[in-house]
Every structure is written in C-alpha cells, then in structure tokens.
Coordinates of C-alpha atoms in Angstrom, one line a residue:
Chain F
X1 CA 5.4 99.6 4.0
X2 CA 2.3 101.7 4.2
X3 CA 1.9 101.5 -0.1
X4 CA 0.0 98.9 -1.6
X5 CA 1.5 99.2 -5.2
X6 CA 5.1 98.4 -3.5
X7 CA 3.4 95.9 -1.1
X8 CA 2.1 94.0 -4.1
X9 CA 5.2 93.9 -6.0
X10 CA 6.9 92.4 -3.2
X11 CA 4.8 90.3 -3.1
X12 CA 4.9 89.3 -6.5
X13 CA 8.1 89.2 -7.5
X14 CA 8.9 86.9 -4.1
X15 CA 5.9 84.1 -4.9
X16 CA 7.1 84.1 -8.0
X17 CA 11.0 83.2 -7.4
X18 CA 12.8 86.2 -7.3
X19 CA 15.2 87.1 -4.1
X20 CA 13.9 88.6 -1.4
X21 CA 15.9 91.8 -2.2
X22 CA 15.1 92.0 -5.5
X23 CA 11.0 92.0 -3.9
X24 CA 12.6 95.1 -2.0
X25 CA 14.1 96.7 -5.1
X26 CA 11.0 97.0 -6.6
X27 CA 9.0 98.1 -3.4
X28 CA 11.0 100.6 -3.3
X29 CA 11.1 102.0 -7.6
X30 CA 7.5 101.8 -7.8
X31 CA 7.1 103.6 -3.7
X32 CA 9.5 106.1 -6.0
X33 CA 5.7 107.6 -7.2
X34 CA 5.1 108.8 -3.6
X35 CA 7.8 111.0 -3.7
X36 CA 6.8 112.8 -6.4
X37 CA 3.1 112.7 -4.6
X38 CA 5.1 114.5 -1.6
X39 CA 6.1 117.5 -4.0
X40 CA 2.8 117.9 -5.0
X41 CA 1.7 118.1 -1.3
X42 CA 4.2 119.9 0.4
X43 CA 3.2 123.1 -0.8
X44 CA -0.7 122.4 0.5
X45 CA 0.4 120.6 3.8
X46 CA 4.0 122.6 4.6
X47 CA 4.6 120.4 7.1
X48 CA 7.1 120.5 9.7
X49 CA 8.8 118.5 12.9
X50 CA 7.1 115.2 14.0
X51 CA 3.8 116.5 11.9
X52 CA 6.0 115.5 9.0
X53 CA 7.3 112.5 10.1
X54 CA 3.6 111.8 10.2
X55 CA 2.5 112.7 7.0
X56 CA 4.9 111.2 4.9
X57 CA 3.7 108.4 6.4
X58 CA 0.6 108.8 4.9
X59 CA 1.3 110.1 1.9
X60 CA -0.2 107.3 -0.7
X61 CA -2.3 107.1 -3.7
X62 CA -5.3 108.2 -2.1
X63 CA -4.5 110.5 -0.1
X64 CA -2.5 112.5 -2.9
X65 CA -5.9 112.7 -5.0
X66 CA -8.0 113.9 -2.2
X67 CA -5.5 116.5 -0.7
X68 CA -4.9 117.9 -4.9
X69 CA -8.4 117.8 -5.2
X70 CA -9.3 120.9 -2.9
X71 CA -7.5 123.5 -2.0
X72 CA -6.0 124.8 1.2
X73 CA -7.7 124.1 4.2
X74 CA -10.1 121.9 2.3
X75 CA -6.9 119.8 1.1
X76 CA -5.3 119.3 4.6
X77 CA -8.3 117.9 6.0
X78 CA -9.0 115.5 3.3
X79 CA -5.3 114.2 3.2
X80 CA -5.3 114.0 7.0
X81 CA -8.6 111.9 6.8
X82 CA -7.7 110.2 3.7
X83 CA -4.3 109.3 4.8
X84 CA -5.5 107.9 8.2
X85 CA -9.0 106.2 7.4
X86 CA -7.1 104.2 5.4
X87 CA -4.4 103.5 7.0
X88 CA -6.6 102.1 9.6
X89 CA -9.2 100.2 6.9
X90 CA -5.9 98.8 4.9
X91 CA -4.3 97.4 7.9
X92 CA -7.0 96.6 9.9
X93 CA -8.2 94.1 6.5
X94 CA -4.6 93.0 5.5
X95 CA -5.4 91.5 9.0
X96 CA -8.2 90.3 8.4
X97 CA -7.1 89.2 5.1
X98 CA -4.1 87.1 6.3
X99 CA -5.8 85.4 9.2
X100 CA -8.9 84.3 7.1
X101 CA -7.4 84.1 2.8
X102 CA -9.0 80.5 3.1
X103 CA -12.1 81.4 3.7
X104 CA -13.1 83.1 0.5
X105 CA -12.6 80.6 -2.0
X106 CA -11.4 83.1 -5.2
X107 CA -11.9 87.2 -4.9
X108 CA -12.1 86.8 -8.8
X109 CA -15.5 85.6 -9.1
X110 CA -17.2 88.4 -6.7
X111 CA -15.0 90.6 -9.4
X112 CA -13.0 92.2 -6.6
X113 CA -9.7 92.3 -9.0
X114 CA -11.3 94.7 -10.5
X115 CA -12.7 96.9 -7.0
X116 CA -8.9 98.5 -7.7
X117 CA -8.8 99.5 -10.6
X118 CA -12.8 101.0 -10.7
X119 CA -11.4 103.2 -8.0
X120 CA -8.1 104.9 -9.7
X121 CA -11.0 105.5 -12.3
X122 CA -12.4 107.7 -9.8
X123 CA -9.1 108.9 -8.6
X124 CA -7.7 109.9 -12.0
X125 CA -11.6 111.9 -13.3
X126 CA -10.1 113.7 -9.8
X127 CA -7.1 114.2 -10.7
X128 CA -8.3 116.7 -14.3
X129 CA -10.6 118.6 -12.3
X130 CA -7.9 120.0 -10.7
X131 CA -4.7 119.6 -12.2
X132 CA -5.7 122.6 -15.6
X133 CA -6.9 124.7 -12.5
X134 CA -4.1 124.3 -9.7
X135 CA -2.2 127.8 -10.0
X136 CA -2.0 129.6 -7.7
X137 CA 0.4 132.4 -6.0
X138 CA 2.2 135.2 -6.6
X139 CA 2.9 134.1 -10.6
X140 CA -0.8 133.3 -10.8
X141 CA -0.6 134.9 -14.5
X142 CA 2.7 133.4 -15.1
X143 CA 1.5 130.1 -13.8
X144 CA -2.0 130.3 -15.7
X145 CA 0.4 130.3 -18.9
X146 CA 2.8 127.5 -18.2
X147 CA -0.4 125.2 -17.2
X148 CA -1.6 126.3 -20.5
X149 CA 1.2 125.3 -22.5
X150 CA 1.5 121.7 -20.8
X151 CA 0.3 118.6 -22.1
X152 CA -4.1 117.5 -21.4
X153 CA -3.9 115.3 -18.2
X154 CA -6.4 113.0 -20.2
X155 CA -3.5 112.8 -23.0
X156 CA -1.0 111.9 -20.5
X157 CA -3.3 109.5 -18.8
X158 CA -3.9 107.8 -22.0
X159 CA 0.0 107.7 -23.3
X160 CA 1.4 106.2 -20.2
X161 CA -1.5 103.0 -19.9
X162 CA -0.8 102.4 -23.7
X163 CA 3.8 102.7 -23.0
X164 CA 2.7 100.6 -20.0
X165 CA 0.5 97.6 -22.1
X166 CA 3.3 98.2 -24.5
X167 CA 6.3 97.4 -22.1
X168 CA 4.4 95.1 -19.7
X169 CA 5.0 91.7 -22.0
X170 CA 9.4 93.2 -21.7
X171 CA 9.7 93.9 -18.4
X172 CA 9.5 92.9 -14.9
X173 CA 6.2 93.3 -13.3
X174 CA 6.0 97.5 -11.5
X175 CA 8.5 98.4 -14.0
X176 CA 5.3 99.2 -16.4
X177 CA 4.6 101.6 -14.2
X178 CA 7.9 103.2 -13.7
X179 CA 8.0 104.0 -17.4
X180 CA 4.6 105.4 -17.4
X181 CA 6.0 107.5 -15.1
X182 CA 8.3 109.3 -17.3
X183 CA 5.5 110.1 -19.4
X184 CA 4.4 112.9 -17.3
X185 CA 7.8 113.6 -16.2
X186 CA 8.7 114.5 -20.3
X187 CA 5.1 115.7 -21.2
X188 CA 5.5 118.4 -17.6
X189 CA 9.2 119.2 -18.8
X190 CA 9.0 120.1 -22.1
X191 CA 5.6 121.5 -22.8
X192 CA 3.2 119.8 -25.7
X193 CA 4.4 122.7 -28.1
X194 CA 7.5 123.9 -27.4
X195 CA 9.6 124.0 -30.6
X196 CA 13.3 123.2 -29.5
X197 CA 14.1 119.6 -28.3
X198 CA 15.2 120.6 -24.5
X199 CA 13.3 117.7 -23.1
X200 CA 15.6 114.8 -22.8
X201 CA 17.1 115.1 -18.9
X202 CA 13.5 113.7 -17.9
X203 CA 13.0 110.9 -20.6
X204 CA 13.0 107.4 -19.4
X205 CA 15.1 104.8 -20.4
X206 CA 14.6 103.4 -23.9
X207 CA 11.3 101.5 -24.7
X208 CA 9.4 99.3 -26.7
X209 CA 7.4 102.7 -28.9
X210 CA 3.4 103.0 -28.0
X211 CA 1.1 100.6 -30.1
X212 CA 2.0 97.7 -28.9
X213 CA -0.6 98.1 -26.5
X214 CA -4.9 98.3 -27.4
Chain M
X1 CA 13.2 88.0 4.1
X2 CA 12.5 90.2 7.1
X3 CA 15.4 91.6 6.4
X4 CA 14.4 92.1 3.0
X5 CA 11.4 93.8 4.3
X6 CA 12.4 95.9 6.3
X7 CA 14.6 97.2 3.8
X8 CA 11.9 97.8 1.9
X9 CA 9.6 99.7 4.0
X10 CA 12.4 101.8 5.1
X11 CA 13.1 102.6 1.0
X12 CA 9.4 103.3 0.9
X13 CA 9.5 105.7 3.9
X14 CA 12.4 107.5 3.1
X15 CA 11.2 108.4 -0.3
X16 CA 8.4 109.6 0.7
X17 CA 9.7 111.9 3.3
X18 CA 12.2 113.0 0.7
X19 CA 9.4 114.3 -1.6
X20 CA 7.7 116.1 1.4
X21 CA 10.8 117.6 2.1
X22 CA 12.5 119.3 -0.9
X23 CA 12.9 122.5 -0.7
X24 CA 10.5 125.6 -1.6
X25 CA 12.4 126.7 -4.0
X26 CA 12.6 123.5 -6.1
X27 CA 8.4 123.7 -5.4
X28 CA 8.2 127.5 -6.8
X29 CA 10.2 125.8 -10.2
X30 CA 7.0 125.8 -13.3
X31 CA 8.5 122.1 -14.7
X32 CA 8.6 120.5 -11.6
X33 CA 5.0 121.6 -10.6
X34 CA 3.8 120.5 -14.0
X35 CA 5.5 117.0 -13.2
X36 CA 3.8 116.9 -9.7
X37 CA 0.4 117.8 -11.0
X38 CA 0.8 115.4 -14.5
X39 CA 2.5 111.7 -12.5
X40 CA -0.2 111.2 -10.8
X41 CA -2.4 110.9 -13.8
X42 CA 0.2 109.1 -15.7
X43 CA 0.4 106.7 -12.5
X44 CA -3.0 105.9 -12.8
X45 CA -3.3 105.3 -15.8
X46 CA -0.7 103.1 -16.2
X47 CA -2.6 101.1 -13.2
X48 CA -5.8 101.4 -14.9
X49 CA -3.7 99.5 -18.0
X50 CA -2.1 96.9 -16.5
X51 CA -4.5 95.9 -14.0
X52 CA -7.4 95.3 -16.3
X53 CA -5.1 93.8 -19.8
X54 CA -2.7 91.8 -18.3
X55 CA -2.2 88.7 -17.3
X56 CA 1.5 87.9 -15.8
X57 CA 3.8 89.4 -18.7
X58 CA 0.2 88.7 -21.3
X59 CA -1.4 91.3 -22.6
X60 CA -5.2 89.5 -22.2
X61 CA -9.1 91.1 -22.7
X62 CA -11.0 89.5 -20.3
X63 CA -14.1 90.0 -18.1
X64 CA -12.1 93.0 -15.9
X65 CA -12.6 95.0 -19.7
X66 CA -16.4 94.6 -18.6
X67 CA -15.6 95.5 -15.2
X68 CA -13.3 99.2 -16.5
X69 CA -16.0 99.7 -19.5
X70 CA -18.6 99.8 -16.6
X71 CA -16.7 102.3 -14.4
X72 CA -15.5 104.5 -16.7
X73 CA -19.7 104.9 -17.2
X74 CA -20.9 104.8 -13.6
X75 CA -18.0 107.7 -13.0
X76 CA -18.9 109.9 -16.6
X77 CA -22.3 109.8 -15.3
X78 CA -21.4 111.0 -11.8
X79 CA -22.6 107.8 -9.8
X80 CA -20.8 108.2 -6.7
X81 CA -17.4 106.1 -5.0
X82 CA -19.1 103.6 -3.8
X83 CA -21.9 102.7 -6.6
X84 CA -18.8 103.3 -9.2
X85 CA -16.8 100.3 -7.6
X86 CA -20.1 98.1 -6.5
X87 CA -20.9 98.5 -10.4
X88 CA -17.6 97.8 -11.8
X89 CA -17.2 93.9 -9.8
X90 CA -20.8 93.4 -10.1
X91 CA -20.4 93.5 -14.2
X92 CA -16.9 91.7 -13.6
X93 CA -18.1 88.7 -11.8
X94 CA -21.8 88.8 -13.5
X95 CA -19.6 88.2 -17.1
X96 CA -17.4 85.5 -15.5
X97 CA -20.3 83.6 -14.4
X98 CA -22.3 83.4 -17.8
X99 CA -18.4 82.5 -19.2

C-alpha cells in the first residue's frame, strides 16, 4: 500500500478501535482518488505492459501533481522521478520512523504535523497554474471552450475544503475527503453556467450544507 | 490484521491500475477530463482543511492555522518548496512554544 493517505487512514481507524477490515475499507475508499489521478495521467503516460504495472504503483498525490504540472516528456519525467524518489524516501523514512518512534518525544513540538498541509499548498498552486491550460489534442478549440465553462479551480478547492470541514464532525475519518471529491465531480460534470439541471449523476451522497466549517 | 493490510494494499493498487487502464474513448470525454483536472484540487483543498482545522471529529483553530497562513504567504511570494514547508513548521512550533 503505497499511498500515504490510505496508510494513515488505516492506522487511524485501527488505532481508534475500528476493525482491521474496516481500516482496509477506509484505506481503499481514500485510495480511490488515485484512480482519478490515473484518469488524468493516462493521456500523458500512455503506459503499456509492465510499464503500466510499475506506473500504477507510483500513482500518488505527489507524482500526479508533478506529472500534470508539465506536458509531454517533461510531464513523464516529472511523474517518474517524483514517484520513484517519494517511493524510496517514503519507505526509508517509514522504516526510520518504525525503528525510532520512541526517539522523538513529540513531532508536534517541531511543528511537523503542518509539513503535509504546507506541501499540499504548494501542490494546489501547481495544479491551479495548469488545469485551465491543459486543453490539447485534436479538438483544441472545442476543449478550450469547454474548459472556460468549467468552474475555477480555486472555487472548487474552497468549496471542497468547506464541505470537508462541515462534514468532519459527523462522519468517520477519511470520508470528508471523499465528500470533497464530489465537488470536483459535480463541478466538472456540469459546467458552472449550465442552466439545465442534468448533473445529478455525479452528485455525492447527501451531506450537511457548507457553512458549518470556518 | 495482516490479512486486512494485504486486502487494503491490493485494493489500493488495483484502483491505481484501473485509473491508468481506462480506454482512450473515455478519456477523450470533456466531462471526464474536467473532473480529472478538478479532482486533485478538490482533494488537496479538503486535505489541507481537515489536517489544519480538525482534531479527531472536532473543528479547531490552533497553532496549525498560523503554519498554514505562513505557508500560503510564502507560496504567494514564490518561495521554494522547502522554504514553504520549513517556514510553516517553524511558525507552528514557535506559536506552540510561546503558548
């Protein structure tokens, strides 16, 4: 299981008294975002055979963000180098953490619990710079029009954040992230200005309205 | 326990593979492309919010919010990745030390 969110979700579920299989289910649900990263990366990587099997293992937040921040060969290079270096670094440091967990009294004293979110801020910024300009291929003009109709990425990020916070007190850990994923599905499936209400296919399960968060 | 770990790991890997293996025809669909592009933004936005503003099931505002603010400003000023992360951690640690 090389996908950090899922690892944390599984450990968190089991540590808080959940059944191991419930932890596995939570991990799988949270890992489903990698399938969507794969959708985004497939046109870039176009992997086949053993390469596809290897590429699949390296599809994570970091490699997807770096890969999709560039086009063509640059994107492929970014994906593979990011994926491989995170794979090596992550697993090496996991081993260090497992062996030396008692050496550090509390990582919070060093503010290390903010390292992840701070890194995500950088990744979000990288995503925003490209997602509006990624139209390419045979139907460029049509795609550009379609892209312009899609909601702004920062609006999607903000709504997703608010929905996640609004739902966090009411659902198990990990689920708020999936609720937020529904924002992208709805936002992307039905362009913001579309006047017909045909976007119900991608709507997430009922959840509390935004605004409960801050 | 280890069976659950293996089941979870297999599920996570197969989901990744499924994402890469969808046919070209599906990928050519504008709606799928838009959703694919917006998903990372939505997920990262939600991950940031949850990791900064929650403690278990409770919503909280603490030293982590300062760290996030520092990260946003540093990123806005086009600081490098390491600077953004280090500054955010340092700011959070500082607030905790003062509190």
